[in-house]
Amino acid sequence: MSKPITEFIEKYYLHFNAAALVDASKGYVAHLNDGGKMMITLAGAMSTAELGKILAEMIRQDKVDFISCTGANLEEDLMNLVAHSHYERVPHYRDLTAQDEWALLERGLNRVTDTCIPEEEAFRRLQKHIVEIWKDAEAKGERYFPHEFMYKMILSGVLEQYYEIPRENSWMIAAAEKNLPIVVPGWEDSTMGNIFASYCIKGELTATTTKSGIEYMTYLADWYTKNSAGKGVGFFQIGGGIAGDFPICVVPMLYQDMEMHDIPFWSYFCQISDSTTSYGSYSGAVPNEKITWGKLDITTPKFIVESDATICAPLMFSYILEN
């Protein structure tokens, strides 16, 4: 079997962050080969960075068992799916003036670093269909998690008329087809969360129709308890923030608050982040800090790749898929 990425990085990635990338990739493969499971957490704008092109294959090949992501990553994969041709790249974004930014707003373009998401073709296309699904659930007295509503929309086929990229490049399609477990902490801080809130304010929906973050934690606790035997569950963190901090806390919650003293620690840890350690920074905290919080054991394999996830994650995923 040809392994071009493996051969390349093992030949040239020998020191510093490059070597950490190789070590962490080998550790991920070894963890899966030993029967372990893996959680991936997505912070930042990984979906707008089109990480779905390779993350979808990771999901299809059972290289990831659980995802924690921000509401933005949950929805922006679908926005790219239905409106890709309407996106605009702004390579010289550092040079934009306030007036330039205002001009983008007036054109309905919401900028994420060098990429502008088109409001009408992305946000509103999804809104039209997701609101119907929310209202249908409420009329039936049913409640679902944010990702379950997205799965319903994907699997219903209503978005297929808009597809502008190959379906195999959407990690959300791959996740929906496998019914992959997901937690979306802080979902309210997203476009769809804001839209849902607006319908609650107008009295057209009830907040409890969408399950809450506390319910996400209990959902994760149940899954972790059932899946942490044997080699255990690894934790592959892209960026920091709530997408990483929320799920990693399930272990100390079970151990300390539920007094389940036989609950295993996370059994592998890797973080890709360009955040530097600073006062109180979660994103920049070194892995050993997590030992003090009861998240990682002394013996947990720990890796940190201090670099840009849009560069490193595709390389690491390619290595994992080749091995």
mmCIF file of C-alpha atoms in Angstrom:
data_model
loop_
_atom_site.group_PDB
_atom_site.id
_atom_site.type_symbol
_atom_site.label_atom_id
_atom_site.label_comp_id
_atom_site.label_asym_id
_atom_site.label_seq_id
_atom_site.Cartn_x
_atom_site.Cartn_y
_atom_site.Cartn_z
ATOM 1 C CA MET A 1 0.000 0.000 0.000
ATOM 2 C CA SER A 2 1.367 3.414 -0.975
ATOM 3 C CA LYS A 3 1.921 5.755 1.991
ATOM 4 C CA PRO A 4 3.193 9.027 0.485
ATOM 5 C CA ILE A 5 2.302 11.271 3.453
ATOM 6 C CA THR A 6 3.751 8.804 5.960
ATOM 7 C CA GLU A 7 6.984 8.508 3.986
ATOM 8 C CA PHE A 8 7.262 12.279 3.556
ATOM 9 C CA ILE A 9 6.756 13.329 7.156
ATOM 10 C CA GLU A 10 8.819 10.469 8.604
ATOM 11 C CA LYS A 11 11.701 11.521 6.330
ATOM 12 C CA TYR A 12 11.558 15.270 6.835
ATOM 13 C CA TYR A 13 9.629 15.958 10.062
ATOM 14 C CA LEU A 14 12.398 15.149 12.513
ATOM 15 C CA HIS A 15 12.569 17.947 15.068
ATOM 16 C CA PHE A 16 10.586 20.470 17.106
ATOM 17 C CA ASN A 17 6.895 20.821 16.168
ATOM 18 C CA ALA A 18 7.425 18.636 13.120
ATOM 19 C CA ALA A 19 8.647 15.766 15.285
ATOM 20 C CA ALA A 20 5.791 16.324 17.745
ATOM 21 C CA LEU A 21 3.362 16.017 14.824
ATOM 22 C CA VAL A 22 4.843 12.631 13.874
ATOM 23 C CA ASP A 23 4.931 11.366 17.455
ATOM 24 C CA ALA A 24 1.320 12.395 18.067
ATOM 25 C CA SER A 25 0.178 10.771 14.812
ATOM 26 C CA LYS A 26 1.933 7.511 15.699
ATOM 27 C CA GLY A 27 0.377 7.679 19.158
ATOM 28 C CA TYR A 28 -3.103 8.115 17.643
ATOM 29 C CA VAL A 29 -2.596 5.069 15.391
ATOM 30 C CA ALA A 30 -1.253 2.970 18.268
ATOM 31 C CA HIS A 31 -4.209 3.955 20.448
ATOM 32 C CA LEU A 32 -6.714 2.799 17.825
ATOM 33 C CA ASN A 33 -4.761 -0.364 17.061
ATOM 34 C CA ASP A 34 -4.878 -1.258 20.757
ATOM 35 C CA GLY A 35 -8.666 -1.038 20.678
ATOM 36 C CA GLY A 36 -9.041 2.474 22.025
ATOM 37 C CA LYS A 37 -11.657 5.003 20.997
ATOM 38 C CA MET A 38 -11.002 8.636 20.050
ATOM 39 C CA MET A 39 -12.737 11.963 20.548
ATOM 40 C CA ILE A 40 -11.888 14.890 18.272
ATOM 41 C CA THR A 41 -12.694 18.443 19.338
ATOM 42 C CA LEU A 42 -13.089 21.263 16.816
ATOM 43 C CA ALA A 43 -12.600 24.875 17.828
ATOM 44 C CA GLY A 44 -11.884 27.829 15.569
ATOM 45 C CA ALA A 45 -13.287 27.842 12.058
ATOM 46 C CA MET A 46 -12.208 24.370 10.995
ATOM 47 C CA SER A 47 -15.327 23.759 8.915
ATOM 48 C CA THR A 48 -14.894 27.007 6.990
ATOM 49 C CA ALA A 49 -11.261 25.934 6.511
ATOM 50 C CA GLU A 50 -12.779 22.882 4.729
ATOM 51 C CA LEU A 51 -11.316 20.328 7.139
ATOM 52 C CA GLY A 52 -14.348 18.247 6.170
ATOM 53 C CA LYS A 53 -12.496 17.119 3.045
ATOM 54 C CA ILE A 54 -10.410 14.788 5.210
ATOM 55 C CA LEU A 55 -12.346 14.648 8.492
ATOM 56 C CA ALA A 56 -15.230 13.042 6.611
ATOM 57 C CA GLU A 57 -12.959 10.180 5.572
ATOM 58 C CA MET A 58 -11.723 9.815 9.158
ATOM 59 C CA ILE A 59 -15.349 9.374 10.194
ATOM 60 C CA ARG A 60 -16.139 6.933 7.382
ATOM 61 C CA GLN A 61 -13.124 4.805 8.289
ATOM 62 C CA ASP A 62 -14.012 4.739 12.001
ATOM 63 C CA LYS A 63 -10.941 6.717 13.052
ATOM 64 C CA VAL A 64 -13.077 8.964 15.261
ATOM 65 C CA ASP A 65 -15.786 7.851 17.679
ATOM 66 C CA PHE A 66 -17.080 11.130 19.087
ATOM 67 C CA ILE A 67 -16.859 14.812 18.137
ATOM 68 C CA SER A 68 -17.145 17.912 20.289
ATOM 69 C CA CYS A 69 -17.467 21.087 18.268
ATOM 70 C CA THR A 70 -18.647 24.650 18.467
ATOM 71 C CA GLY A 71 -22.007 25.564 16.978
ATOM 72 C CA ALA A 72 -20.107 27.408 14.263
ATOM 73 C CA ASN A 73 -18.278 24.262 13.133
ATOM 74 C CA LEU A 74 -21.514 22.282 13.216
ATOM 75 C CA GLU A 75 -23.289 24.668 10.856
ATOM 76 C CA GLU A 76 -20.421 25.983 8.746
ATOM 77 C CA ASP A 77 -19.729 22.578 7.221
ATOM 78 C CA LEU A 78 -23.303 22.643 5.900
ATOM 79 C CA MET A 79 -23.011 26.270 4.824
ATOM 80 C CA ASN A 80 -19.985 25.366 2.735
ATOM 81 C CA LEU A 81 -21.918 22.390 1.365
ATOM 82 C CA VAL A 82 -24.845 24.468 0.102
ATOM 83 C CA ALA A 83 -23.181 27.770 -0.802
ATOM 84 C CA HIS A 84 -19.553 27.062 -1.702
ATOM 85 C CA SER A 85 -19.611 28.888 -5.046
ATOM 86 C CA HIS A 86 -20.865 32.047 -3.317
ATOM 87 C CA TYR A 87 -17.990 32.239 -0.843
ATOM 88 C CA GLU A 88 -15.374 34.892 -1.461
ATOM 89 C CA ARG A 89 -11.733 34.705 -0.454
ATOM 90 C CA VAL A 90 -9.996 37.863 0.737
ATOM 91 C CA PRO A 91 -6.275 36.990 0.727
ATOM 92 C CA HIS A 92 -5.263 40.539 1.728
ATOM 93 C CA TYR A 93 -7.602 40.660 4.725
ATOM 94 C CA ARG A 94 -4.908 42.213 6.930
ATOM 95 C CA ASP A 95 -5.043 45.345 4.785
ATOM 96 C CA LEU A 96 -8.809 45.894 5.005
ATOM 97 C CA THR A 97 -9.984 49.190 6.429
ATOM 98 C CA ALA A 98 -13.092 49.636 8.547
ATOM 99 C CA GLN A 99 -14.817 50.976 5.420
ATOM 100 C CA ASP A 100 -13.798 47.848 3.481
ATOM 101 C CA GLU A 101 -15.319 45.695 6.221
ATOM 102 C CA TRP A 102 -18.532 47.737 6.112
ATOM 103 C CA ALA A 103 -18.728 47.218 2.367
ATOM 104 C CA LEU A 104 -18.549 43.437 2.916
ATOM 105 C CA LEU A 105 -21.369 43.673 5.451
ATOM 106 C CA GLU A 106 -23.537 45.594 2.995
ATOM 107 C CA ARG A 107 -22.968 42.838 0.424
ATOM 108 C CA GLY A 108 -24.089 40.199 2.942
ATOM 109 C CA LEU A 109 -20.598 38.748 3.339
ATOM 110 C CA ASN A 110 -19.509 37.742 6.843
ATOM 111 C CA ARG A 111 -15.719 37.481 7.025
ATOM 112 C CA VAL A 112 -13.847 34.656 8.761
ATOM 113 C CA THR A 113 -10.179 35.652 8.391
ATOM 114 C CA ASP A 114 -9.599 35.342 4.626
ATOM 115 C CA THR A 115 -12.966 33.793 3.746
ATOM 116 C CA CYS A 116 -16.380 35.466 3.483
ATOM 117 C CA ILE A 117 -19.529 33.446 4.139
ATOM 118 C CA PRO A 118 -22.526 34.626 2.063
ATOM 119 C CA GLU A 119 -25.480 35.323 4.326
ATOM 120 C CA GLU A 120 -28.318 34.787 1.869
ATOM 121 C CA GLU A 121 -27.047 31.612 0.220
ATOM 122 C CA ALA A 122 -25.601 30.056 3.413
ATOM 123 C CA PHE A 123 -27.444 31.222 6.536
ATOM 124 C CA ARG A 124 -30.883 31.679 5.004
ATOM 125 C CA ARG A 125 -30.870 28.470 2.972
ATOM 126 C CA LEU A 126 -30.319 26.495 6.134
ATOM 127 C CA GLN A 127 -32.721 28.630 8.164
ATOM 128 C CA LYS A 128 -35.643 27.974 5.832
ATOM 129 C CA HIS A 129 -35.436 24.232 6.414
ATOM 130 C CA ILE A 130 -34.209 23.984 9.992
ATOM 131 C CA VAL A 131 -37.023 26.207 11.275
ATOM 132 C CA GLU A 132 -39.579 23.795 9.810
ATOM 133 C CA ILE A 133 -37.854 20.910 11.602
ATOM 134 C CA TRP A 134 -37.758 22.825 14.897
ATOM 135 C CA LYS A 135 -41.444 23.699 14.633
ATOM 136 C CA ASP A 136 -42.418 20.166 13.666
ATOM 137 C CA ALA A 137 -40.635 18.779 16.723
ATOM 138 C CA GLU A 138 -42.286 21.307 19.001
ATOM 139 C CA ALA A 139 -45.736 20.533 17.590
ATOM 140 C CA LYS A 140 -45.142 16.850 18.379
ATOM 141 C CA GLY A 141 -43.800 17.594 21.849
ATOM 142 C CA GLU A 142 -40.381 16.241 20.887
ATOM 143 C CA ARG A 143 -36.977 17.529 21.960
ATOM 144 C CA TYR A 144 -33.595 17.017 20.308
ATOM 145 C CA PHE A 145 -29.987 18.106 20.562
ATOM 146 C CA PRO A 146 -28.735 20.723 18.078
ATOM 147 C CA HIS A 147 -26.719 18.141 16.151
ATOM 148 C CA GLU A 148 -29.728 15.800 15.990
ATOM 149 C CA PHE A 149 -31.776 18.538 14.331
ATOM 150 C CA MET A 150 -28.958 18.967 11.795
ATOM 151 C CA TYR A 151 -28.867 15.215 11.205
ATOM 152 C CA LYS A 152 -32.616 15.232 10.551
ATOM 153 C CA MET A 153 -32.190 18.005 7.994
ATOM 154 C CA ILE A 154 -29.323 16.219 6.227
ATOM 155 C CA LEU A 155 -30.980 12.808 6.144
ATOM 156 C CA SER A 156 -34.303 14.246 4.939
ATOM 157 C CA GLY A 157 -32.641 15.179 1.652
ATOM 158 C CA VAL A 158 -33.999 18.744 1.586
ATOM 159 C CA LEU A 159 -30.515 20.203 1.184
ATOM 160 C CA GLU A 160 -29.492 18.046 -1.773
ATOM 161 C CA GLN A 161 -30.906 20.579 -4.252
ATOM 162 C CA TYR A 162 -28.249 23.055 -3.098
ATOM 163 C CA TYR A 163 -25.138 20.851 -2.905
ATOM 164 C CA GLU A 164 -22.149 22.690 -4.372
ATOM 165 C CA ILE A 165 -19.345 20.395 -3.245
ATOM 166 C CA PRO A 166 -19.054 16.597 -3.429
ATOM 167 C CA ARG A 167 -21.042 15.069 -0.576
ATOM 168 C CA GLU A 168 -17.970 13.049 0.439
ATOM 169 C CA ASN A 169 -16.256 16.323 1.429
ATOM 170 C CA SER A 170 -18.826 17.115 4.125
ATOM 171 C CA TRP A 171 -17.950 15.773 7.560
ATOM 172 C CA MET A 172 -21.509 16.441 8.731
ATOM 173 C CA ILE A 173 -22.945 14.159 6.042
ATOM 174 C CA ALA A 174 -20.480 11.442 7.074
ATOM 175 C CA ALA A 175 -21.393 11.962 10.736
ATOM 176 C CA ALA A 176 -25.136 11.920 10.058
ATOM 177 C CA GLU A 177 -24.891 8.717 8.045
ATOM 178 C CA LYS A 178 -23.088 7.019 10.941
ATOM 179 C CA ASN A 179 -25.181 8.770 13.608
ATOM 180 C CA LEU A 180 -21.883 9.773 15.184
ATOM 181 C CA PRO A 181 -22.207 11.035 18.769
ATOM 182 C CA ILE A 182 -21.577 14.790 18.991
ATOM 183 C CA VAL A 183 -21.696 17.397 21.739
ATOM 184 C CA VAL A 184 -22.030 21.074 20.850
ATOM 185 C CA PRO A 185 -21.324 23.078 24.009
ATOM 186 C CA GLY A 186 -22.366 26.712 23.852
ATOM 187 C CA TRP A 187 -24.524 26.119 20.765
ATOM 188 C CA GLU A 188 -26.327 29.399 21.508
ATOM 189 C CA ASP A 189 -23.149 31.156 20.356
ATOM 190 C CA SER A 190 -23.722 30.325 16.682
ATOM 191 C CA THR A 191 -25.795 31.624 13.795
ATOM 192 C CA MET A 192 -28.399 28.846 14.091
ATOM 193 C CA GLY A 193 -28.429 29.282 17.872
ATOM 194 C CA ASN A 194 -29.081 33.002 17.430
ATOM 195 C CA ILE A 195 -31.848 32.270 14.922
ATOM 196 C CA PHE A 196 -33.438 29.756 17.300
ATOM 197 C CA ALA A 197 -33.312 32.350 20.086
ATOM 198 C CA SER A 198 -35.025 34.907 17.850
ATOM 199 C CA TYR A 199 -37.948 32.538 17.275
ATOM 200 C CA CYS A 200 -38.197 31.980 21.033
ATOM 201 C CA ILE A 201 -38.295 35.740 21.600
ATOM 202 C CA LYS A 202 -41.062 36.050 18.982
ATOM 203 C CA GLY A 203 -43.013 33.325 20.761
ATOM 204 C CA GLU A 204 -42.917 30.919 17.815
ATOM 205 C CA LEU A 205 -40.694 28.341 19.544
ATOM 206 C CA THR A 206 -39.955 27.267 23.089
ATOM 207 C CA ALA A 207 -36.359 27.174 24.332
ATOM 208 C CA THR A 208 -36.729 23.660 25.745
ATOM 209 C CA THR A 209 -37.438 22.185 22.299
ATOM 210 C CA THR A 210 -33.659 22.151 21.866
ATOM 211 C CA LYS A 211 -31.876 20.154 24.541
ATOM 212 C CA SER A 212 -29.426 22.068 26.721
ATOM 213 C CA GLY A 213 -25.727 22.008 27.469
ATOM 214 C CA ILE A 214 -26.366 20.264 30.782
ATOM 215 C CA GLU A 215 -28.147 17.523 28.860
ATOM 216 C CA TYR A 216 -25.155 17.336 26.518
ATOM 217 C CA MET A 217 -22.914 16.732 29.544
ATOM 218 C CA THR A 218 -25.134 13.940 30.857
ATOM 219 C CA TYR A 219 -25.243 12.446 27.323
ATOM 220 C CA LEU A 220 -21.440 12.516 27.168
ATOM 221 C CA ALA A 221 -21.122 11.099 30.690
ATOM 222 C CA ASP A 222 -23.289 8.141 29.736
ATOM 223 C CA TRP A 223 -21.278 7.533 26.552
ATOM 224 C CA TYR A 224 -17.917 7.834 28.314
ATOM 225 C CA THR A 225 -18.935 5.477 31.084
ATOM 226 C CA LYS A 226 -19.932 2.850 28.512
ATOM 227 C CA ASN A 227 -16.898 3.281 26.250
ATOM 228 C CA SER A 228 -13.901 3.890 28.513
ATOM 229 C CA ALA A 229 -13.103 0.271 29.359
ATOM 230 C CA GLY A 230 -10.033 -1.464 27.972
ATOM 231 C CA LYS A 231 -7.633 0.888 26.214
ATOM 232 C CA GLY A 232 -9.986 3.774 26.966
ATOM 233 C CA VAL A 233 -10.851 6.984 25.150
ATOM 234 C CA GLY A 234 -8.302 9.357 23.639
ATOM 235 C CA PHE A 235 -8.671 13.103 23.251
ATOM 236 C CA PHE A 236 -7.508 14.887 20.083
ATOM 237 C CA GLN A 237 -8.000 18.615 20.557
ATOM 238 C CA ILE A 238 -7.887 21.095 17.687
ATOM 239 C CA GLY A 239 -7.573 24.565 19.180
ATOM 240 C CA GLY A 240 -8.936 25.195 22.648
ATOM 241 C CA GLY A 241 -11.973 26.957 24.014
ATOM 242 C CA ILE A 242 -15.272 25.408 24.983
ATOM 243 C CA ALA A 243 -15.101 22.677 22.322
ATOM 244 C CA GLY A 244 -12.149 21.215 24.228
ATOM 245 C CA ASP A 245 -12.735 22.284 27.818
ATOM 246 C CA PHE A 246 -16.349 21.092 27.999
ATOM 247 C CA PRO A 247 -15.859 17.426 27.057
ATOM 248 C CA ILE A 248 -12.523 16.885 28.816
ATOM 249 C CA CYS A 249 -14.231 17.837 32.096
ATOM 250 C CA VAL A 250 -16.472 14.774 31.973
ATOM 251 C CA VAL A 251 -13.741 12.691 33.628
ATOM 252 C CA PRO A 252 -13.243 14.819 36.775
ATOM 253 C CA MET A 253 -17.015 15.301 36.939
ATOM 254 C CA LEU A 254 -17.569 11.539 37.025
ATOM 255 C CA TYR A 255 -14.662 10.925 39.409
ATOM 256 C CA GLN A 256 -15.107 13.811 41.828
ATOM 257 C CA ASP A 257 -18.778 14.764 41.671
ATOM 258 C CA MET A 258 -20.277 11.355 40.922
ATOM 259 C CA GLU A 259 -17.636 9.656 43.105
ATOM 260 C CA MET A 260 -17.040 7.000 40.442
ATOM 261 C CA HIS A 261 -13.464 6.389 41.567
ATOM 262 C CA ASP A 262 -12.844 3.624 39.042
ATOM 263 C CA ILE A 263 -13.549 5.860 36.025
ATOM 264 C CA PRO A 264 -10.494 5.881 33.718
ATOM 265 C CA PHE A 265 -8.632 9.053 32.783
ATOM 266 C CA TRP A 266 -8.422 10.062 29.136
ATOM 267 C CA SER A 267 -5.905 7.569 27.744
ATOM 268 C CA TYR A 268 -4.286 9.682 24.999
ATOM 269 C CA PHE A 269 -4.048 13.440 24.619
ATOM 270 C CA CYS A 270 -2.959 15.657 21.748
ATOM 271 C CA GLN A 271 -3.553 19.337 21.187
ATOM 272 C CA ILE A 272 -2.845 21.341 18.048
ATOM 273 C CA SER A 273 -2.741 25.004 18.985
ATOM 274 C CA ASP A 274 -0.813 28.147 18.179
ATOM 275 C CA SER A 275 -1.935 29.739 21.447
ATOM 276 C CA THR A 276 0.840 30.582 23.905
ATOM 277 C CA THR A 277 0.677 29.931 27.617
ATOM 278 C CA SER A 278 -0.632 33.007 29.404
ATOM 279 C CA TYR A 279 -2.515 33.875 32.565
ATOM 280 C CA GLY A 280 -5.522 31.570 32.730
ATOM 281 C CA SER A 281 -5.404 30.524 29.083
ATOM 282 C CA TYR A 282 -7.044 27.158 28.434
ATOM 283 C CA SER A 283 -5.965 27.027 24.807
ATOM 284 C CA GLY A 284 -2.348 27.656 25.736
ATOM 285 C CA ALA A 285 -2.188 25.402 28.795
ATOM 286 C CA VAL A 286 0.358 22.586 28.536
ATOM 287 C CA PRO A 287 -1.034 19.049 28.903
ATOM 288 C CA ASN A 288 0.493 18.507 32.367
ATOM 289 C CA GLU A 289 -1.769 21.230 33.786
ATOM 290 C CA LYS A 290 -4.666 18.862 33.097
ATOM 291 C CA ILE A 291 -3.194 16.348 35.541
ATOM 292 C CA THR A 292 -3.966 18.759 38.382
ATOM 293 C CA TRP A 293 -7.621 18.853 37.303
ATOM 294 C CA GLY A 294 -7.999 15.077 37.241
ATOM 295 C CA LYS A 295 -8.348 14.893 33.468
ATOM 296 C CA LEU A 296 -5.133 13.129 32.491
ATOM 297 C CA ASP A 297 -3.023 10.545 34.306
ATOM 298 C CA ILE A 298 0.730 10.814 34.826
ATOM 299 C CA THR A 299 1.131 7.971 32.335
ATOM 300 C CA THR A 300 -1.255 9.313 29.662
ATOM 301 C CA PRO A 301 0.634 9.808 26.362
ATOM 302 C CA LYS A 302 0.644 13.589 25.897
ATOM 303 C CA PHE A 303 1.483 15.596 22.797
ATOM 304 C CA ILE A 304 1.257 19.247 21.867
ATOM 305 C CA VAL A 305 1.834 20.551 18.361
ATOM 306 C CA GLU A 306 2.285 24.299 18.613
ATOM 307 C CA SER A 307 1.320 25.245 15.098
ATOM 308 C CA ASP A 308 -1.571 26.111 12.777
ATOM 309 C CA ALA A 309 -4.236 23.402 12.802
ATOM 310 C CA THR A 310 -5.186 24.139 9.178
ATOM 311 C CA ILE A 311 -1.664 23.009 8.250
ATOM 312 C CA CYS A 312 -1.148 20.207 10.760
ATOM 313 C CA ALA A 313 -4.515 18.473 11.089
ATOM 314 C CA PRO A 314 -4.766 17.406 7.404
ATOM 315 C CA LEU A 315 -1.226 16.005 7.553
ATOM 316 C CA MET A 316 -1.925 14.112 10.755
ATOM 317 C CA PHE A 317 -5.234 12.768 9.512
ATOM 318 C CA SER A 318 -3.593 11.652 6.265
ATOM 319 C CA TYR A 319 -0.925 9.800 8.248
ATOM 320 C CA ILE A 320 -3.583 8.143 10.428
ATOM 321 C CA LEU A 321 -5.627 7.091 7.391
ATOM 322 C CA GLU A 322 -2.549 5.584 5.729
ATOM 323 C CA ASN A 323 -1.707 3.533 8.784
#
